[in-house]
Short mmCIF file of C-alpha atoms and ligand atoms in Angstrom, two decimals:
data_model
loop_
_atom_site.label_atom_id
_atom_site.label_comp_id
_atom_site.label_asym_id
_atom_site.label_seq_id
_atom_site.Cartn_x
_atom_site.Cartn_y
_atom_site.Cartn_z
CA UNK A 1 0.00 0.00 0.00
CA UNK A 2 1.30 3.38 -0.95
CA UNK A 3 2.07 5.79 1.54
CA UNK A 4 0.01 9.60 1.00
CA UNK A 5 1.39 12.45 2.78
CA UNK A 6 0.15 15.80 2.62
CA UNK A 7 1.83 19.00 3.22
CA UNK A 8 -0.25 21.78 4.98
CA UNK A 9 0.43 25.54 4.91
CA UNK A 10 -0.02 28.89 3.62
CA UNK A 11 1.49 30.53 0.53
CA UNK A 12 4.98 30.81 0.99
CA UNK A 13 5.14 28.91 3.82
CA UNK A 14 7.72 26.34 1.93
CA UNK A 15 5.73 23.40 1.14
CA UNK A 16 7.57 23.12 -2.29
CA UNK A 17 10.63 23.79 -0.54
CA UNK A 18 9.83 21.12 1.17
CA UNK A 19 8.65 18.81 -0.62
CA UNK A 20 11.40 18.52 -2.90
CA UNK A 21 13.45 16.97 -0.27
CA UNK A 22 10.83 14.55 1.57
CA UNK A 23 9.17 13.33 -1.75
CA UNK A 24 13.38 12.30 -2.32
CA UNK A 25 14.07 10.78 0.99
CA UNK A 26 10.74 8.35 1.17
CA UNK A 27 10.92 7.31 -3.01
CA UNK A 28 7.05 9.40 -3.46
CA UNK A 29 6.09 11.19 -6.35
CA UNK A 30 5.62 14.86 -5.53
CA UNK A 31 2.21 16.00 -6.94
CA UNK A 32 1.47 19.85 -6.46
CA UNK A 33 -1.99 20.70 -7.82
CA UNK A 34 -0.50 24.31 -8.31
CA UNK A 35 2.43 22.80 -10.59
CA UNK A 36 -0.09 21.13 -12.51
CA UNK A 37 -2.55 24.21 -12.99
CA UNK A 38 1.03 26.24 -14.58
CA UNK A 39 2.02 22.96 -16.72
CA UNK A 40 -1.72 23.43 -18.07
CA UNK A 41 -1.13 26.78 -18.46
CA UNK A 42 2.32 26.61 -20.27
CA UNK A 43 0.55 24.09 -22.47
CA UNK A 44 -2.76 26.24 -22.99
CA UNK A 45 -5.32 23.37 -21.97
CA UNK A 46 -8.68 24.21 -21.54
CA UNK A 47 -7.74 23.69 -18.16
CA UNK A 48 -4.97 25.55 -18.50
CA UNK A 49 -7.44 28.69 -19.48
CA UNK A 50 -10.11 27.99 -17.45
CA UNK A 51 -7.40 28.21 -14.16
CA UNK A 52 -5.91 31.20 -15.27
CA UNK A 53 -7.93 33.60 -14.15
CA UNK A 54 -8.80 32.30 -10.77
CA UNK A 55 -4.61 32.02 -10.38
CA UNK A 56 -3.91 35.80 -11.39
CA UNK A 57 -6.52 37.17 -9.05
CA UNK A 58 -5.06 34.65 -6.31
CA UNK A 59 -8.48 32.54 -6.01
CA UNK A 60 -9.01 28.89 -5.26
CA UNK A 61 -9.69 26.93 -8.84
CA UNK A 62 -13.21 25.32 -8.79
CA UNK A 63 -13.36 22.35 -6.33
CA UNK A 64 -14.97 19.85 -9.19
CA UNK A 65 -12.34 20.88 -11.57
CA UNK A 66 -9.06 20.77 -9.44
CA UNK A 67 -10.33 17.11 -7.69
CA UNK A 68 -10.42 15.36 -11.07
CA UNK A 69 -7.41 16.99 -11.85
CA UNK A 70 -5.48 15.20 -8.69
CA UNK A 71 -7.70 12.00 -8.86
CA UNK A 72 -6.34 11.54 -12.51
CA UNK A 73 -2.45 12.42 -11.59
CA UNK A 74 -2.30 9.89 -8.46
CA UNK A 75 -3.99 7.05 -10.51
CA UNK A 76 -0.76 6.85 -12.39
CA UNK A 77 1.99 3.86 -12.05
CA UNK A 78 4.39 6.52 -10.93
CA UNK A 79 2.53 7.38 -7.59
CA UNK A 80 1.83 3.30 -6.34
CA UNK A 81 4.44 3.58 -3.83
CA UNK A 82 2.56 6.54 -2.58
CA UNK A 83 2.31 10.49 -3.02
CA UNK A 84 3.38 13.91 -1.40
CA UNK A 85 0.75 16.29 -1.80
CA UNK A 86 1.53 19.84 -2.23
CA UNK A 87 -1.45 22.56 -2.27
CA UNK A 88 -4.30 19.99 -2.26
CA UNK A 89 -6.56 19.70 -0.36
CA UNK A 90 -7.13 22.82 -0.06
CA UNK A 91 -11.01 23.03 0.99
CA UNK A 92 -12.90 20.54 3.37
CA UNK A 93 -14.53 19.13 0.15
CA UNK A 94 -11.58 18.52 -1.47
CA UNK A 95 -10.31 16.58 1.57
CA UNK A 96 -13.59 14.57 1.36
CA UNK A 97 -13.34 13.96 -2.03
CA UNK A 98 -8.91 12.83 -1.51
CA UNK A 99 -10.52 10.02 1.32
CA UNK A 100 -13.05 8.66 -1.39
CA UNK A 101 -9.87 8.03 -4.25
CA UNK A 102 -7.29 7.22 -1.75
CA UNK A 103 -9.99 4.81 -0.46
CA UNK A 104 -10.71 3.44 -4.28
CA UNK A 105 -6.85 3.03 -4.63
CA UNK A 106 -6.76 1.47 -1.35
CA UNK A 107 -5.03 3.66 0.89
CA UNK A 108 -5.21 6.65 3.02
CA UNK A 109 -3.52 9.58 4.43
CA UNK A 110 -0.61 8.76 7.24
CA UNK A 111 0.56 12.28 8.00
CA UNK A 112 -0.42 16.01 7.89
CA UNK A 113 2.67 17.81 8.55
CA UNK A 114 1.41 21.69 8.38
CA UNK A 115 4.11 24.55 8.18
CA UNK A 116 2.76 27.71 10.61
CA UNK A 117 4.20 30.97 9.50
CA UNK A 118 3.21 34.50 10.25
CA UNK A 119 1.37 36.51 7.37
CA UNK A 120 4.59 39.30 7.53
CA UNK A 121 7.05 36.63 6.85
CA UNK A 122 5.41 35.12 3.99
CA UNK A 123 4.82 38.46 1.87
CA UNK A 124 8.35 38.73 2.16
CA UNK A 125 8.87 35.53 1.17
CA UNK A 126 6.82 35.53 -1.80
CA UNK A 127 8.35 38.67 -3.05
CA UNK A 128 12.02 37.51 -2.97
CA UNK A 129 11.09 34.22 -4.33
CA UNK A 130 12.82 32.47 -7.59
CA UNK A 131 11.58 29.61 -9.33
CA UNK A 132 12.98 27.31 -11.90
CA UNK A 133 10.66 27.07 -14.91
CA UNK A 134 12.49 23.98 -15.59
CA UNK A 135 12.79 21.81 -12.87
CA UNK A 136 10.49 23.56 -10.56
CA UNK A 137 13.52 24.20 -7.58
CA UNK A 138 12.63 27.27 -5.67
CA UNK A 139 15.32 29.81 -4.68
CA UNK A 140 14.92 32.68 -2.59
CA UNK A 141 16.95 36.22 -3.36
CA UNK A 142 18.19 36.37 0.43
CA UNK A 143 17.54 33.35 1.99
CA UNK A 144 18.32 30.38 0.29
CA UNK A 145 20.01 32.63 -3.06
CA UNK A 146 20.80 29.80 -6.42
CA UNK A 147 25.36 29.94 -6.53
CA UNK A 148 25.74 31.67 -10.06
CA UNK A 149 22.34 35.06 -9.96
CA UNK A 150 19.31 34.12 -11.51
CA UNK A 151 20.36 30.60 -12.88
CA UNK A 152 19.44 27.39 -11.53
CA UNK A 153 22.09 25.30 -9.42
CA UNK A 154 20.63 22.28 -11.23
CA UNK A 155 20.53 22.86 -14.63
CA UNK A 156 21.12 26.34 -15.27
CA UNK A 157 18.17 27.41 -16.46
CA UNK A 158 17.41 31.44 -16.01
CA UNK A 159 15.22 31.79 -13.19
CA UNK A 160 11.71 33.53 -13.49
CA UNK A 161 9.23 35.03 -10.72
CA UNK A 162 5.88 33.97 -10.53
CA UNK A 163 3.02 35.93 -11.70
CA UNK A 164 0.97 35.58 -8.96
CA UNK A 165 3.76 36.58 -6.39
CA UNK A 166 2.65 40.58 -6.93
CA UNK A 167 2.35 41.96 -3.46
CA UNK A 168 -2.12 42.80 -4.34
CA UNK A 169 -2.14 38.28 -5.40
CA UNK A 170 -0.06 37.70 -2.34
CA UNK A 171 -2.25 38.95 0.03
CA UNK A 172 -5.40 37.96 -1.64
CA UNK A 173 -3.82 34.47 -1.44
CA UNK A 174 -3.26 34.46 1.95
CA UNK A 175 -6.89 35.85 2.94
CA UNK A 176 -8.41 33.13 0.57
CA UNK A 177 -6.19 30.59 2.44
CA UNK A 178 -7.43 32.18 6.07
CA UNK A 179 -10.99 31.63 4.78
CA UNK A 180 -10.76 28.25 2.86
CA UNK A 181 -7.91 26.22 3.42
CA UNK A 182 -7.41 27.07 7.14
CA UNK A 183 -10.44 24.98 8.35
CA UNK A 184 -8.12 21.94 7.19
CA UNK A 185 -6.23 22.44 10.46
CA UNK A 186 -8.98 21.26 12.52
CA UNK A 187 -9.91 18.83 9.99
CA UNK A 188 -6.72 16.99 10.00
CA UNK A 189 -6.39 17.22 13.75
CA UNK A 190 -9.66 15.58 14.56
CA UNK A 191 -8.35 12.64 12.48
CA UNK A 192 -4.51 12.57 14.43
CA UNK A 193 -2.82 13.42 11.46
CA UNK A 194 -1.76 16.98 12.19
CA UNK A 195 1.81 17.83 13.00
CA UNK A 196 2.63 20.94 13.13
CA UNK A 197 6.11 22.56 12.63
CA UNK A 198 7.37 25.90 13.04
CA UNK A 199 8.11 26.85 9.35
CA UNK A 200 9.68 30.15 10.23
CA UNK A 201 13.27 27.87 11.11
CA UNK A 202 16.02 27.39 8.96
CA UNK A 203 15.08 25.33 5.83
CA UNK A 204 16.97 22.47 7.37
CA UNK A 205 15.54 22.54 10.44
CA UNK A 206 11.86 22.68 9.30
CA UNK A 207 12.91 19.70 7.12
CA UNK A 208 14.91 17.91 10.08
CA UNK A 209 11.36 17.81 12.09
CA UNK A 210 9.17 17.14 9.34
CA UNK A 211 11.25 13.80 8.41
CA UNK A 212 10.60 13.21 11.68
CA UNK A 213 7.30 12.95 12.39
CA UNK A 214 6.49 11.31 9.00
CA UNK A 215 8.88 8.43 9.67
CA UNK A 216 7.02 8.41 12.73
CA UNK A 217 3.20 8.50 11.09
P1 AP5 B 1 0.33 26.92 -5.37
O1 AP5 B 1 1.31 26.82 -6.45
O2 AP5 B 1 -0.05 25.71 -4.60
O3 AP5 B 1 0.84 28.06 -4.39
P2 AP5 B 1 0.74 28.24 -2.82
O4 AP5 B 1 0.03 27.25 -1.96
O5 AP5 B 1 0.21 29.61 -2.71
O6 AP5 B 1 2.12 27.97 -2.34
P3 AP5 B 1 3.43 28.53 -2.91
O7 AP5 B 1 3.93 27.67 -4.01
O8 AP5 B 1 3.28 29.99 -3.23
O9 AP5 B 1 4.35 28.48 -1.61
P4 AP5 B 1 5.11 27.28 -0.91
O10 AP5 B 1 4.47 27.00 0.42
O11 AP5 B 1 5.28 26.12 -1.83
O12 AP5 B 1 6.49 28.00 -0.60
P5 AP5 B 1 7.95 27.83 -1.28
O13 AP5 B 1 8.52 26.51 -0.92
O14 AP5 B 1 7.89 28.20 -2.73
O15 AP5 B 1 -1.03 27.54 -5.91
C1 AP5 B 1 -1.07 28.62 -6.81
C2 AP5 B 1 -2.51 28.86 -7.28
O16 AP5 B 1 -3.01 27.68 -7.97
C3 AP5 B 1 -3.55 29.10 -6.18
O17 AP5 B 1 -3.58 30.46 -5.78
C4 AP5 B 1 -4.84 28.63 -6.85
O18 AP5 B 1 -5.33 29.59 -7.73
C5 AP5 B 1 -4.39 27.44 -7.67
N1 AP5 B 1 -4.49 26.17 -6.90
C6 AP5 B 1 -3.43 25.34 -6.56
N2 AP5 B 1 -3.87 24.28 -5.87
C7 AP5 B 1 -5.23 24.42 -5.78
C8 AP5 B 1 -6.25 23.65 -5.14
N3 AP5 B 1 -5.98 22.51 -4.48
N4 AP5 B 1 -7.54 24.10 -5.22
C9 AP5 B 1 -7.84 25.23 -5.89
N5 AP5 B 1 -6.91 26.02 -6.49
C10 AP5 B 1 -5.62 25.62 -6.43
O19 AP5 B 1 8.73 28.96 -0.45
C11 AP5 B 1 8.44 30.34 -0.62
C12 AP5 B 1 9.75 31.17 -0.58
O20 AP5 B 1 10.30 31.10 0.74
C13 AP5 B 1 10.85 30.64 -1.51
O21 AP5 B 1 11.54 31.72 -2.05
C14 AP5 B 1 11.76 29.80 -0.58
O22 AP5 B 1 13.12 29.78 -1.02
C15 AP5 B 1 11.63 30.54 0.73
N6 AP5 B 1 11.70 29.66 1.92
C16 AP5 B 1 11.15 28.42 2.05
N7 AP5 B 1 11.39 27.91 3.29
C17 AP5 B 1 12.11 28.88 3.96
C18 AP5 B 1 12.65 28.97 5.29
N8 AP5 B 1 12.50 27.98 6.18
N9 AP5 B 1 13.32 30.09 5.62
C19 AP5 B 1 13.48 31.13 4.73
N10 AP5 B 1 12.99 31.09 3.46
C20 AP5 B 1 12.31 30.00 3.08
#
């Protein structure tokens, strides 16, 4: 049975940080639902189009739309030995609707770590922050800065900033997080599977206790 992991958290709170290193350490295929909404996008899907809007004014992507999204991607060979999950759920329904496909597939979730950091720290995050369009690695301009300025340490590719990281998205972001995404605290904690850690550490650190309790879920 494959293990499913999900990692809880605001914007900019470092879930893909993250996630890069746990999905490596347990062998799980990373799946961010906000990865796949920009691969649609770079490809100009109808889904692609249809998220596009919702994504530029920093709003949640239709629950019906963004569940068979994920239900399709973790249905695939390369997620049996289980999944990280990265931005979904990210409403109670979708969370309801994750426990009826993990169910189908014949698992279920074994650990919620969620990453806690103040609203300050992640605007400032958000606006420093350097992505890969190629491999996806995240960089930040002061706090975790890529060796050679605005190339990727990993293949070199020249680093772009996300559309949606404009300080008006930002904090439209977090509110819609507050309002929708938030309630999955509670959610996860009524079922044991909430662990939370302090994301405002080092990168290593957060990642040091978040191993931690997932070897121990
Ligand atoms: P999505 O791509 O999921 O964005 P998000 O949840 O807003 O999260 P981010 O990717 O912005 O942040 P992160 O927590 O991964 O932080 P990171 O590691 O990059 O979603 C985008 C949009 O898609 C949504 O707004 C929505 O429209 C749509 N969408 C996606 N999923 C959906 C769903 N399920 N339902 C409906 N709509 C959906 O780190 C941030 C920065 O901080 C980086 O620069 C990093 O280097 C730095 N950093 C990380 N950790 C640390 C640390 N410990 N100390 C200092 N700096 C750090």
């Amino acid at each position: 049975m494959g293990k499913y992991i999900i990692l809880l958290g605001p914007p900019g709170a470092g879930k893909g940080t993250q996630a890069q290193i746990i999905a490596k350490e347990f062998g799980l295929a990373h799946v961010s639902s906000g990865d796949l909404f920009r691969e649609n996008l770079k490809n100009q899907t109808e889904l692609g189009k249809l998220a596009q809007g919702y994504m530029n004014r920093g709003e949640l992507v239709p629950d019906d739309v963004t569940i068979a999204m994920v239900k399709e991607r973790i249905s695939r060979p390369d997620c049996a030995q289980g999944v990280l999950l990265d931005g979904f759920p990210r409403t109670p329904a979708q969370a309801d609707a994750l426990e009826k496909v993990l169910a189908e597939l014949g698992g279920k979730v074994s650990c919620v770590p969620y990453i806690s950091v103040a609203p300050d720290v992640l605007i400032e995050r958000l606006s420093g922050r350097w992505t890969c369009p190629a491999c996806g690695n995240v960089y930040h301009e002061k706090y975790n800065p890529p060796k050679s300025a605005g190339k990727c340490d990993k293949d070199g590719s020249e680093l772009i900033q996300r559309e949606d990281d404009k300080p008006a998205t930002v904090e439209r972001r977090i509110r819609v997080y507050m309002e929708q995404t938030a309630p999955l605290i509670q959610y996860y904690q009524d079922r044991n599977l909430l662990v939370e850690v302090d994301g405002t550490q080092s990168i290593e650190s957060v990642s040091q206790q978040m191993l931690a309790a997932i070897r121990k879920g």
